[in-house]
Coordinates of C-alpha atoms in Angstrom, one line a residue:
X1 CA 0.0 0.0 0.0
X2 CA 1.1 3.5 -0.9
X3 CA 1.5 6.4 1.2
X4 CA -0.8 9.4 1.2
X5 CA 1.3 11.7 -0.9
X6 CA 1.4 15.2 -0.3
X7 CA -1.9 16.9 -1.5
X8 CA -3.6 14.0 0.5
X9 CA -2.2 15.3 3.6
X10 CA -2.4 18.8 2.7
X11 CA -6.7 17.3 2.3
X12 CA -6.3 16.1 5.5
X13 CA -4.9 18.8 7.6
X14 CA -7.3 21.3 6.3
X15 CA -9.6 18.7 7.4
X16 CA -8.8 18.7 10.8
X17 CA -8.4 22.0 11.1
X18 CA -12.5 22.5 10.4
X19 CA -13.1 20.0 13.0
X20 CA -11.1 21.6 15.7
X21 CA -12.9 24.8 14.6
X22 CA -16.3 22.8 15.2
X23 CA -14.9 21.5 18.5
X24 CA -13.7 24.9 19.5
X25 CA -16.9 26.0 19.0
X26 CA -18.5 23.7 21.1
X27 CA -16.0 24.7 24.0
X28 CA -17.0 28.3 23.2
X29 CA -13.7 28.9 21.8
X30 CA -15.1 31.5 19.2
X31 CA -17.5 33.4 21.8
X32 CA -21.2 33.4 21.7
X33 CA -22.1 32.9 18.6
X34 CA -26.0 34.9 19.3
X35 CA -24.0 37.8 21.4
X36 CA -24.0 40.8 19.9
X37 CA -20.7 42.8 19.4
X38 CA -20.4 45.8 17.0
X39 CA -22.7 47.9 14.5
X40 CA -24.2 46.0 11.9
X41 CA -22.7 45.1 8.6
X42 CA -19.3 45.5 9.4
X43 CA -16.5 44.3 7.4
X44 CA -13.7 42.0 8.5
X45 CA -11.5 44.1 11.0
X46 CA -9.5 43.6 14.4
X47 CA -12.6 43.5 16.3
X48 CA -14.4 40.7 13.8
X49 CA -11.9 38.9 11.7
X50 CA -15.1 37.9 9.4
X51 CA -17.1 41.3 10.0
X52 CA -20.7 41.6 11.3
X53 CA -24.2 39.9 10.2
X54 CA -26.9 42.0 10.1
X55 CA -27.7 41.8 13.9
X56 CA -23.9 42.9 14.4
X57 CA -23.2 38.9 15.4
X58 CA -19.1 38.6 15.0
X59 CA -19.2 36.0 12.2
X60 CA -16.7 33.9 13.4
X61 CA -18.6 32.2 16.2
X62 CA -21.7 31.9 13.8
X63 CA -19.2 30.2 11.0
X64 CA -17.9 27.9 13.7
X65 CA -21.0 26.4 15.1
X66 CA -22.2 26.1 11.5
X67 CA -19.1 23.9 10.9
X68 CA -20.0 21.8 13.5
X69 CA -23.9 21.4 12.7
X70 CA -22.3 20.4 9.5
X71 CA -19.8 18.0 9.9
X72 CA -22.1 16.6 12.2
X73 CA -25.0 16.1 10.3
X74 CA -23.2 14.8 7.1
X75 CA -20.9 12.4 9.6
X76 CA -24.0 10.7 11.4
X77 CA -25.8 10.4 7.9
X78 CA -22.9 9.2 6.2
X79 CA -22.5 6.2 9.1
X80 CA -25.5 5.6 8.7
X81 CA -25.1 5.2 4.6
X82 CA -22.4 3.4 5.4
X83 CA -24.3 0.5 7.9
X84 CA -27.5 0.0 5.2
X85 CA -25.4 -0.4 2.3
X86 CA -22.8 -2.8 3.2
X87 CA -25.5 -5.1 4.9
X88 CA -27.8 -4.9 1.7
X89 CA -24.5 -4.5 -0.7
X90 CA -22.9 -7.4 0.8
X91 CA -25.9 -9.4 1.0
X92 CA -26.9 -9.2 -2.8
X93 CA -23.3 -9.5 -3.7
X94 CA -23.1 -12.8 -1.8
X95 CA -26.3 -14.0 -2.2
X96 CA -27.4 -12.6 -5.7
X97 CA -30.7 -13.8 -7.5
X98 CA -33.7 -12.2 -6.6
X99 CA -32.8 -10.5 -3.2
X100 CA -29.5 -9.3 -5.8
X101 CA -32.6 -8.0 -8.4
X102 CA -34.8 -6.2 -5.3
X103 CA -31.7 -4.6 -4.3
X104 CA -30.6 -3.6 -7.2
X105 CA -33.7 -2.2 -8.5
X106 CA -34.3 -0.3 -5.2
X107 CA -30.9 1.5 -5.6
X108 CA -31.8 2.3 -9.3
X109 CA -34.9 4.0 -8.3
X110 CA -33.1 6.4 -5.8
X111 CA -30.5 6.4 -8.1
X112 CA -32.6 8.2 -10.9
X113 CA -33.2 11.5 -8.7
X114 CA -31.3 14.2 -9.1
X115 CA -29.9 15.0 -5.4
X116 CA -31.2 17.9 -4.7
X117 CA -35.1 16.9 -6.2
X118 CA -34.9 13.7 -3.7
X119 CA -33.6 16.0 -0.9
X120 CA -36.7 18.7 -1.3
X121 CA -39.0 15.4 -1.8
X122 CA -37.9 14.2 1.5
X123 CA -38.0 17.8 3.1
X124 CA -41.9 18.2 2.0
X125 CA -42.8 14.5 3.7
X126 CA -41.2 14.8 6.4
X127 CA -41.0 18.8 7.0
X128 CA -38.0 21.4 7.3
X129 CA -35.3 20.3 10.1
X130 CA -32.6 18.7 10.7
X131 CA -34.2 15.2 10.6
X132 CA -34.8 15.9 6.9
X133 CA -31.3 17.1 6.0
X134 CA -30.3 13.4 7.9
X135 CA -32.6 11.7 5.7
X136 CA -31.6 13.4 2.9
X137 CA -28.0 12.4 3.2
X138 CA -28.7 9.0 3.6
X139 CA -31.1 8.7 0.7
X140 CA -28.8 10.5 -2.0
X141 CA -25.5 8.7 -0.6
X142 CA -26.9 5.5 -0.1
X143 CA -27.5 4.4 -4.0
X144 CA -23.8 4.8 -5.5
X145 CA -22.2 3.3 -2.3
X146 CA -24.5 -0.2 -2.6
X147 CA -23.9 -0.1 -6.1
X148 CA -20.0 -0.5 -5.8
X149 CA -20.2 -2.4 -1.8
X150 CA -22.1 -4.8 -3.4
X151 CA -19.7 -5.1 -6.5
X152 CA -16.8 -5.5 -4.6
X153 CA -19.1 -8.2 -2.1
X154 CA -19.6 -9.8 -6.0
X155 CA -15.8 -10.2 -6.7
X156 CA -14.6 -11.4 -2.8
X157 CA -17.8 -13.8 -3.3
X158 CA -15.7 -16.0 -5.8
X159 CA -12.3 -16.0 -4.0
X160 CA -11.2 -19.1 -3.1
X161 CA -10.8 -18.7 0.7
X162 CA -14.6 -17.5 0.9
X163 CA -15.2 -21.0 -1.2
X164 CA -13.3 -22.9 1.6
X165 CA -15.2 -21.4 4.6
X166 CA -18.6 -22.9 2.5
X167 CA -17.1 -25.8 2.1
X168 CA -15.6 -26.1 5.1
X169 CA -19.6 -26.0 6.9
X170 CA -19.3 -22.1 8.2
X171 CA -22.6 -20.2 8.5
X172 CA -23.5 -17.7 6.5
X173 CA -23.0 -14.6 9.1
X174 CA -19.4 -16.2 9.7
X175 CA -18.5 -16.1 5.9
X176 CA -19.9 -12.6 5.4
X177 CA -18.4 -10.9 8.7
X178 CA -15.0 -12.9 8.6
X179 CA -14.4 -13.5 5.2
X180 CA -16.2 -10.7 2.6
X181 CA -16.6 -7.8 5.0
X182 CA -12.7 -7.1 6.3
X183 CA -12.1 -7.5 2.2
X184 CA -14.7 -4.5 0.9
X185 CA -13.7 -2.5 4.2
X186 CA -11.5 -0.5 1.5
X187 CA -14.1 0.5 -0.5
X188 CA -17.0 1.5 2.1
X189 CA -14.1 3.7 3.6
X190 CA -13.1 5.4 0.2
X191 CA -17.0 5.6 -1.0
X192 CA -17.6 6.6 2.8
X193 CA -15.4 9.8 2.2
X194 CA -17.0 11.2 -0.8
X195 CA -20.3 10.5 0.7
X196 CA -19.3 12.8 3.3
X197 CA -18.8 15.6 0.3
X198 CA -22.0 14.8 -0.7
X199 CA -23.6 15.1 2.5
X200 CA -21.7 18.3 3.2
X201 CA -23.4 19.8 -0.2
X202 CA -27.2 18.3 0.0
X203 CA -26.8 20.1 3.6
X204 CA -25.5 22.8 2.4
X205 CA -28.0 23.5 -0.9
X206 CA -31.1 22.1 1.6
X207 CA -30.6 24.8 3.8
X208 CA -30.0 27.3 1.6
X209 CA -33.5 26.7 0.1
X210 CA -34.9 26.5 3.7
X211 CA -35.7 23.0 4.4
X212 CA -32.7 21.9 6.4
X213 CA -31.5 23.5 9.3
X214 CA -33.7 26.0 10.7
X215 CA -32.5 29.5 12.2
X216 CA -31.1 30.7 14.8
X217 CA -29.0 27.7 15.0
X218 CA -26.4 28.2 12.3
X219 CA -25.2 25.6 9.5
X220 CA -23.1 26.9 6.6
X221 CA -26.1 26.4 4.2
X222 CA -28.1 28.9 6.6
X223 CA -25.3 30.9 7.0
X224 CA -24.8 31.7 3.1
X225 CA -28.8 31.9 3.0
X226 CA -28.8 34.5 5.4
X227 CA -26.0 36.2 3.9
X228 CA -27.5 35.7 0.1
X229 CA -30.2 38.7 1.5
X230 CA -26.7 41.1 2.1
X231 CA -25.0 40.2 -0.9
X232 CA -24.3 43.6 -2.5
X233 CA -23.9 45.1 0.9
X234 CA -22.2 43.1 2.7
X235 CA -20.3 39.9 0.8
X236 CA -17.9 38.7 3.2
X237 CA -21.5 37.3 5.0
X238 CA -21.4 34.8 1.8
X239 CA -18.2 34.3 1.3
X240 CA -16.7 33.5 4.9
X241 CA -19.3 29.7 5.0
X242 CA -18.9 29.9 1.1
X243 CA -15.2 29.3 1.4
X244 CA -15.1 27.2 4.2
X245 CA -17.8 24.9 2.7
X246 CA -15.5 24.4 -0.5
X247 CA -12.7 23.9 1.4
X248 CA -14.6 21.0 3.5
X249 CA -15.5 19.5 0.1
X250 CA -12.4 19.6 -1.4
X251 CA -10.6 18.6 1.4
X252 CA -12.2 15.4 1.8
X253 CA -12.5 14.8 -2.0
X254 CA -8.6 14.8 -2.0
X255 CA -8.5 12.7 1.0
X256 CA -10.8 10.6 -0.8
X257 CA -8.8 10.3 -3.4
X258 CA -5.7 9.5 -1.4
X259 CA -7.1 6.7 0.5
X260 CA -8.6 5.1 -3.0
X261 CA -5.2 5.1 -4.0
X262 CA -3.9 3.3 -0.8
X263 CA -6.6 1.2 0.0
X264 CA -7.5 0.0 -4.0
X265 CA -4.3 0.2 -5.7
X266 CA -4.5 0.5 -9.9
X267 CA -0.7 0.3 -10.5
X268 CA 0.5 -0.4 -14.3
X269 CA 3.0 -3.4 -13.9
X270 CA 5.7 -4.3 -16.8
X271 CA 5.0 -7.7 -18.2
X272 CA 9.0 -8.0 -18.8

């Protein structure tokens, strides 16, 4: 396995750097994010690094806690993602007839949404909050991830050691925890990560139409929504959560990236 090479963990420090910002925020590190400390409208200066909403809020609080409510949205929905499709990818992989076909088809019809259509489609069933920006997640990440789990699951399927443990009179739980599982690990970690960029962006555009996180607690969808109204007047309210949310997405896009390389090698090899 290779190394992460250097934009990898250039990804992952500015990766951790957001969560410590969320964390920080959490421990108040930022100050109140609701307290209110200059005139309104104010642009970045000594006093407020990112300037002042239009309630004179110092911005930098309000962009760390929406960090957080972020990263911890798309994190829990991406676990769980991660939990439905390996047991349903694994199991039609293994298994494949027709519980393969009624998986299959079932991914296919998420599958044919656009992302943000299904997200606004769940919003409108199950109403604006944070339980529909979770279900959203999970319902736009959950399609391409079974998809591939459930190809790898396929190819593991026919190795010979999995062949052995059949033969050999272990039980079906046995062969898939022991035996297919540890070997598609790779790829629910990889597809994992760029579910998490995924997650990060339905959050972000669900909010930003108003069906995700709902105000006054502060995600960087709201954030940009809120400072959408300002725009002309005030653009640092857009572009502080604006460049902090393409930084999260990039960041773990490259990381992402860095870990397929490690974890699912494609090398060219000489045949001399």
């Amino acid at each position: 396995m290779k190394r992460l090479d250097r934009l990898s963990l250039g990804g992952l420090a500015c990766l951790l750097v957001l969560v410590l910002f969320a964390l920080g925020s959490l421990a108040g590190a930022g100050g109140d994010p609701d307290a209110i400390v200059g005139p309104r409208l104010q642009p970045p200066g000594p006093g407020w690094w990112l300037g002042t909403d239009n309630l004179g809020r110092s911005m930098v609080p309000r962009v760390m806690e929406g960090v957080g409510t972020t990263l911890l949205l798309s994190s829990i929905a991406v676990l769980v993602t991660a939990a439905v499709s390996a047991t349903f990818g694994i199991i039609a992989g293994y298994r494949g007839g027709y519980l393969n076909e009624l998986v299959m088809r079932l991914v296919e019809v998420l599958y044919s949404f656009p992302a943000i259509v299904l997200a606004v489609l769940v919003a409108a069933v199950v109403g604006p909050g944070q339980v529909a920006a979770l279900a959203s997640i999970v319902l736009v990440t959950i399609p391409l991830m079974t998809r591939l789990v459930r190809a790898a699951a396929v190819a593991v399927s026919q190795r010979d050691y999995v062949t052995s443990a059949v033969i050999s009179g272990a039980r079906l739980p046995r062969v898939l925890g022991r035996h297919v599982l540890p070997n598609v690990a790779g790829t629910i970690a990889v597809q994992g990560t760029y579910a998490l960029s995924v997650g990060i962006a339905v959050e972000g555009g669900l909010s930003f139409l108003g069906f995700g996180v709902q105000p006054p607690q502060a995600s960087l969808g709201v954030l940009i929504q809120q400072g959408g109204t300002y725009m002309i007047a005030a653009p640092w309210l857009v572009l502080g959560p604006g460049v902090v949310l393409v930084a999260a997405i990039l960041a773990i896009n490259v990381v992402g990236d860095g870990l397929r390389d490690r974890l699912e090698p494609r090398e060219t090899r000489s045949l001399t």
